[in-house]
Amino acid sequence: MGYSSQQVRDLERLGVIPTAVRGANGYRLYEQRHIIALGTYRALAAAIGPVPARQLLPTLLASTLDEAAEMIDELHAAIARDRARVREARRGVDTVLTEAADAFDEHDAMTIGELAQALDVRPSALRHWEHEGLVSPDRITGSQARRYDARAITEARMVAALRSGGSPIPPIARILSQLRETGLTMEARALLDERLADLSRRSIALLEAASHLHALLVAREPSRPPVIR
């Protein structure tokens, strides 16, 4: 199935495939249920990633049928939630760009607490974004308290939108640099569109994994003679 002997032993040690019984000669005896579990792991890894798949399969193997069904339902629900967040982020990016040119009253400047509340993030997130060079608030003379003007608010809103869509810091930094220099936003939109395309790919891959998951749940009890060594 494309795995080395060591990889199979590692997956067995991690509980991804059931523990194999040993023959009189000490060799592991693998059954059809092991082949099914290995195929399920490969299919799930393609849909949700190798690490989440390795974490999920031992629980699936040990769970009741109702518990397993609930966990599988949650995989689909998580993708749906991610897709909704990315679409909301896409709308947020468009809104930020549309409103960026609006006249700004200096009385509308915000403190870190006010902006955090407006964006529904923690103040620590705003401080982290500042540390990463994504947002550049002014400092109030004498107190060193942060003051977010129109530019800083726009930056923070853009970061919040892209982060909620699952985008990592480095490409966001590149996009903000582009926005400051030229006002271009194609990359911001493309980043979220790529995320949506990846979620669609994962959703289809999860559907493809459904037959493997069904076979795994049916074959959890050892009932067949060994078929490979």
GROMACS .gro file of C-alpha atoms in nm:
model
  229
    1MET     CA    1   0.000   0.000   0.000
    2GLY     CA    2   0.300   0.226  -0.036
    3TYR     CA    3   0.411   0.211   0.329
    4SER     CA    4   0.739   0.068   0.452
    5SER     CA    5   0.751  -0.200   0.719
    6GLN     CA    6   0.874   0.059   0.969
    7GLN     CA    7   0.590   0.296   0.885
    8VAL     CA    8   0.338   0.018   0.943
    9ARG     CA    9   0.497  -0.065   1.277
   10ASP     CA   10   0.492   0.304   1.374
   11LEU     CA   11   0.125   0.333   1.284
   12GLU     CA   12   0.051   0.024   1.489
   13ARG     CA   13   0.245   0.167   1.785
   14LEU     CA   14   0.039   0.488   1.760
   15GLY     CA   15  -0.286   0.291   1.756
   16VAL     CA   16  -0.373   0.397   1.401
   17ILE     CA   17  -0.410   0.032   1.306
   18PRO     CA   18  -0.505  -0.244   1.552
   19THR     CA   19  -0.234  -0.429   1.739
   20ALA     CA   20  -0.133  -0.739   1.544
   21VAL     CA   21  -0.108  -1.078   1.711
   22ARG     CA   22   0.223  -1.261   1.699
   23GLY     CA   23   0.273  -1.598   1.537
   24ALA     CA   24   0.476  -1.882   1.691
   25ASN     CA   25   0.780  -1.748   1.508
   26GLY     CA   26   0.735  -1.400   1.663
   27TYR     CA   27   0.628  -1.232   1.340
   28ARG     CA   28   0.327  -1.002   1.336
   29LEU     CA   29   0.021  -1.147   1.167
   30TYR     CA   30  -0.180  -0.882   0.987
   31GLU     CA   31  -0.546  -0.938   0.901
   32GLN     CA   32  -0.792  -0.780   0.663
   33ARG     CA   33  -0.894  -0.535   0.936
   34HIS     CA   34  -0.537  -0.402   0.943
   35ILE     CA   35  -0.543  -0.345   0.568
   36ILE     CA   36  -0.875  -0.164   0.602
   37ALA     CA   37  -0.741   0.055   0.886
   38LEU     CA   38  -0.433   0.142   0.683
   39GLY     CA   39  -0.646   0.236   0.382
   40THR     CA   40  -0.869   0.446   0.608
   41TYR     CA   41  -0.567   0.629   0.745
   42ARG     CA   42  -0.441   0.708   0.396
   43ALA     CA   43  -0.784   0.837   0.287
   44LEU     CA   44  -0.832   1.045   0.603
   45ALA     CA   45  -0.480   1.188   0.582
   46ALA     CA   46  -0.562   1.315   0.233
   47ALA     CA   47  -0.877   1.483   0.366
   48ILE     CA   48  -0.776   1.627   0.703
   49GLY     CA   49  -0.397   1.588   0.716
   50PRO     CA   50  -0.167   1.312   0.849
   51VAL     CA   51  -0.142   1.441   1.208
   52PRO     CA   52  -0.520   1.483   1.266
   53ALA     CA   53  -0.576   1.144   1.101
   54ARG     CA   54  -0.323   0.979   1.335
   55GLN     CA   55  -0.495   1.143   1.631
   56LEU     CA   56  -0.847   1.048   1.525
   57LEU     CA   57  -0.813   0.686   1.417
   58PRO     CA   58  -0.717   0.535   1.757
   59THR     CA   59  -1.027   0.698   1.906
   60LEU     CA   60  -1.245   0.571   1.621
   61LEU     CA   61  -1.113   0.219   1.671
   62ALA     CA   62  -1.194   0.229   2.042
   63SER     CA   63  -1.528   0.409   2.025
   64THR     CA   64  -1.884   0.288   2.008
   65LEU     CA   65  -2.068   0.310   1.677
   66ASP     CA   66  -2.264   0.615   1.794
   67GLU     CA   67  -1.947   0.791   1.908
   68ALA     CA   68  -1.769   0.709   1.582
   69ALA     CA   69  -2.061   0.840   1.376
   70GLU     CA   70  -2.061   1.163   1.576
   71MET     CA   71  -1.687   1.213   1.521
   72ILE     CA   72  -1.723   1.158   1.147
   73ASP     CA   73  -2.013   1.405   1.135
   74GLU     CA   74  -1.792   1.659   1.312
   75LEU     CA   75  -1.528   1.629   1.039
   76HIS     CA   76  -1.781   1.744   0.780
   77ALA     CA   77  -1.916   2.012   1.014
   78ALA     CA   78  -1.566   2.150   1.079
   79ILE     CA   79  -1.506   2.195   0.707
   80ALA     CA   80  -1.843   2.369   0.673
   81ARG     CA   81  -1.756   2.605   0.960
   82ASP     CA   82  -1.417   2.682   0.806
   83ARG     CA   83  -1.579   2.753   0.470
   84ALA     CA   84  -1.826   2.993   0.635
   85ARG     CA   85  -1.540   3.173   0.812
   86VAL     CA   86  -1.342   3.210   0.489
   87ARG     CA   87  -1.644   3.345   0.302
   88GLU     CA   88  -1.705   3.593   0.584
   89ALA     CA   89  -1.339   3.691   0.570
   90ARG     CA   90  -1.371   3.744   0.194
   91ARG     CA   91  -1.664   3.978   0.253
   92GLY     CA   92  -1.468   4.147   0.531
   93VAL     CA   93  -1.172   4.214   0.303
   94ASP     CA   94  -1.402   4.368   0.042
   95THR     CA   95  -1.570   4.583   0.309
   96VAL     CA   96  -1.238   4.705   0.445
   97LEU     CA   97  -1.120   4.801   0.100
   98THR     CA   98  -1.445   4.978   0.017
   99GLU     CA   99  -1.448   5.179   0.338
  100ALA     CA  100  -1.075   5.254   0.349
  101ALA     CA  101  -1.121   5.566   0.137
  102ASP     CA  102  -1.401   5.706   0.355
  103ALA     CA  103  -1.334   6.029   0.541
  104PHE     CA  104  -1.206   5.963   0.893
  105ASP     CA  105  -1.290   6.180   1.189
  106GLU     CA  106  -0.998   6.188   1.430
  107HIS     CA  107  -1.248   6.157   1.713
  108ASP     CA  108  -1.316   5.806   1.580
  109ALA     CA  109  -0.966   5.689   1.675
  110MET     CA  110  -0.972   5.387   1.906
  111THR     CA  111  -0.787   5.252   2.206
  112ILE     CA  112  -0.659   4.896   2.198
  113GLY     CA  113  -0.952   4.782   2.411
  114GLU     CA  114  -1.209   4.950   2.187
  115LEU     CA  115  -1.059   4.809   1.869
  116ALA     CA  116  -1.027   4.461   2.018
  117GLN     CA  117  -1.394   4.469   2.111
  118ALA     CA  118  -1.493   4.596   1.765
  119LEU     CA  119  -1.299   4.316   1.594
  120ASP     CA  120  -1.397   4.051   1.851
  121VAL     CA  121  -1.033   3.965   1.924
  122ARG     CA  122  -0.820   3.981   2.235
  123PRO     CA  123  -0.601   4.287   2.298
  124SER     CA  124  -0.308   4.043   2.308
  125ALA     CA  125  -0.383   3.960   1.943
  126LEU     CA  126  -0.352   4.326   1.847
  127ARG     CA  127  -0.024   4.351   2.039
  128HIS     CA  128   0.102   4.040   1.858
  129TRP     CA  129   0.006   4.182   1.519
  130GLU     CA  130   0.191   4.500   1.609
  131HIS     CA  131   0.496   4.297   1.711
  132GLU     CA  132   0.483   4.121   1.373
  133GLY     CA  133   0.471   4.457   1.193
  134LEU     CA  134   0.118   4.408   1.065
  135VAL     CA  135  -0.046   4.697   1.253
  136SER     CA  136   0.120   5.025   1.350
  137PRO     CA  137  -0.076   5.228   1.607
  138ASP     CA  138   0.038   5.567   1.730
  139ARG     CA  139   0.140   5.628   2.090
  140ILE     CA  140  -0.029   5.890   2.303
  141THR     CA  141   0.238   6.127   2.429
  142GLY     CA  142   0.313   6.086   2.796
  143SER     CA  143   0.118   5.764   2.852
  144GLN     CA  144   0.252   5.544   2.570
  145ALA     CA  145  -0.103   5.413   2.533
  146ARG     CA  146  -0.183   5.288   2.183
  147ARG     CA  147  -0.403   5.500   1.959
  148TYR     CA  148  -0.545   5.347   1.641
  149ASP     CA  149  -0.613   5.598   1.365
  150ALA     CA  150  -0.779   5.529   1.027
  151ARG     CA  151  -0.471   5.359   0.881
  152ALA     CA  152  -0.413   5.137   1.185
  153ILE     CA  153  -0.781   5.045   1.207
  154THR     CA  154  -0.783   4.948   0.839
  155GLU     CA  155  -0.471   4.736   0.890
  156ALA     CA  156  -0.620   4.564   1.194
  157ARG     CA  157  -0.949   4.494   1.015
  158MET     CA  158  -0.762   4.343   0.721
  159VAL     CA  159  -0.553   4.122   0.949
  160ALA     CA  160  -0.861   4.012   1.143
  161ALA     CA  161  -1.045   3.923   0.822
  162LEU     CA  162  -0.754   3.724   0.679
  163ARG     CA  163  -0.671   3.550   1.007
  164SER     CA  164  -1.034   3.446   1.050
  165GLY     CA  165  -1.007   3.289   0.705
  166GLY     CA  166  -0.712   3.080   0.817
  167SER     CA  167  -0.434   3.278   0.651
  168PRO     CA  168  -0.089   3.267   0.818
  169ILE     CA  169   0.111   3.574   0.918
  170PRO     CA  170   0.378   3.588   0.637
  171PRO     CA  171   0.139   3.624   0.342
  172ILE     CA  172  -0.071   3.872   0.540
  173ALA     CA  173   0.240   4.084   0.595
  174ARG     CA  174   0.307   4.075   0.222
  175ILE     CA  175  -0.050   4.176   0.143
  176LEU     CA  176  -0.044   4.468   0.387
  177SER     CA  177   0.284   4.588   0.238
  178GLN     CA  178   0.118   4.575  -0.104
  179LEU     CA  179  -0.186   4.762   0.026
  180ARG     CA  180   0.030   5.039   0.178
  181GLU     CA  181   0.236   5.082  -0.136
  182THR     CA  182  -0.012   5.048  -0.420
  183GLY     CA  183  -0.356   4.975  -0.279
  184LEU     CA  184  -0.371   4.650  -0.480
  185THR     CA  185  -0.575   4.375  -0.322
  186MET     CA  186  -0.570   4.091  -0.571
  187GLU     CA  187  -0.342   3.884  -0.350
  188ALA     CA  188  -0.569   3.921  -0.046
  189ARG     CA  189  -0.865   3.794  -0.244
  190ALA     CA  190  -0.659   3.521  -0.410
  191LEU     CA  191  -0.535   3.398  -0.071
  192LEU     CA  192  -0.889   3.347   0.054
  193ASP     CA  193  -1.000   3.196  -0.278
  194GLU     CA  194  -0.716   2.943  -0.251
  195ARG     CA  195  -0.832   2.861   0.101
  196LEU     CA  196  -1.186   2.802  -0.026
  197ALA     CA  197  -1.053   2.577  -0.303
  198ASP     CA  198  -0.853   2.377  -0.048
  199LEU     CA  199  -1.161   2.333   0.170
  200SER     CA  200  -1.355   2.206  -0.132
  201ARG     CA  201  -1.075   1.960  -0.206
  202ARG     CA  202  -1.081   1.841   0.156
  203SER     CA  203  -1.458   1.803   0.147
  204ILE     CA  204  -1.442   1.584  -0.165
  205ALA     CA  205  -1.154   1.383  -0.017
  206LEU     CA  206  -1.360   1.324   0.297
  207LEU     CA  207  -1.643   1.192   0.082
  208GLU     CA  208  -1.393   0.960  -0.086
  209ALA     CA  209  -1.283   0.841   0.259
  210ALA     CA  210  -1.641   0.752   0.355
  211SER     CA  211  -1.624   0.398   0.210
  212HIS     CA  212  -1.301   0.334   0.401
  213LEU     CA  213  -1.454   0.464   0.723
  214HIS     CA  214  -1.758   0.242   0.675
  215ALA     CA  215  -1.540  -0.063   0.617
  216LEU     CA  216  -1.332   0.024   0.924
  217LEU     CA  217  -1.634   0.043   1.152
  218VAL     CA  218  -1.767  -0.287   1.017
  219ALA     CA  219  -1.434  -0.466   1.055
  220ARG     CA  220  -1.326  -0.345   1.398
  221GLU     CA  221  -1.377  -0.686   1.556
  222PRO     CA  222  -1.113  -0.945   1.457
  223SER     CA  223  -1.301  -1.222   1.283
  224ARG     CA  224  -1.100  -1.319   0.977
  225PRO     CA  225  -0.788  -1.530   0.944
  226PRO     CA  226  -0.455  -1.355   0.880
  227VAL     CA  227  -0.399  -1.271   0.516
  228ILE     CA  228  -0.051  -1.114   0.515
  229ARG     CA  229   0.267  -1.130   0.721
   0.00000   0.00000   0.00000
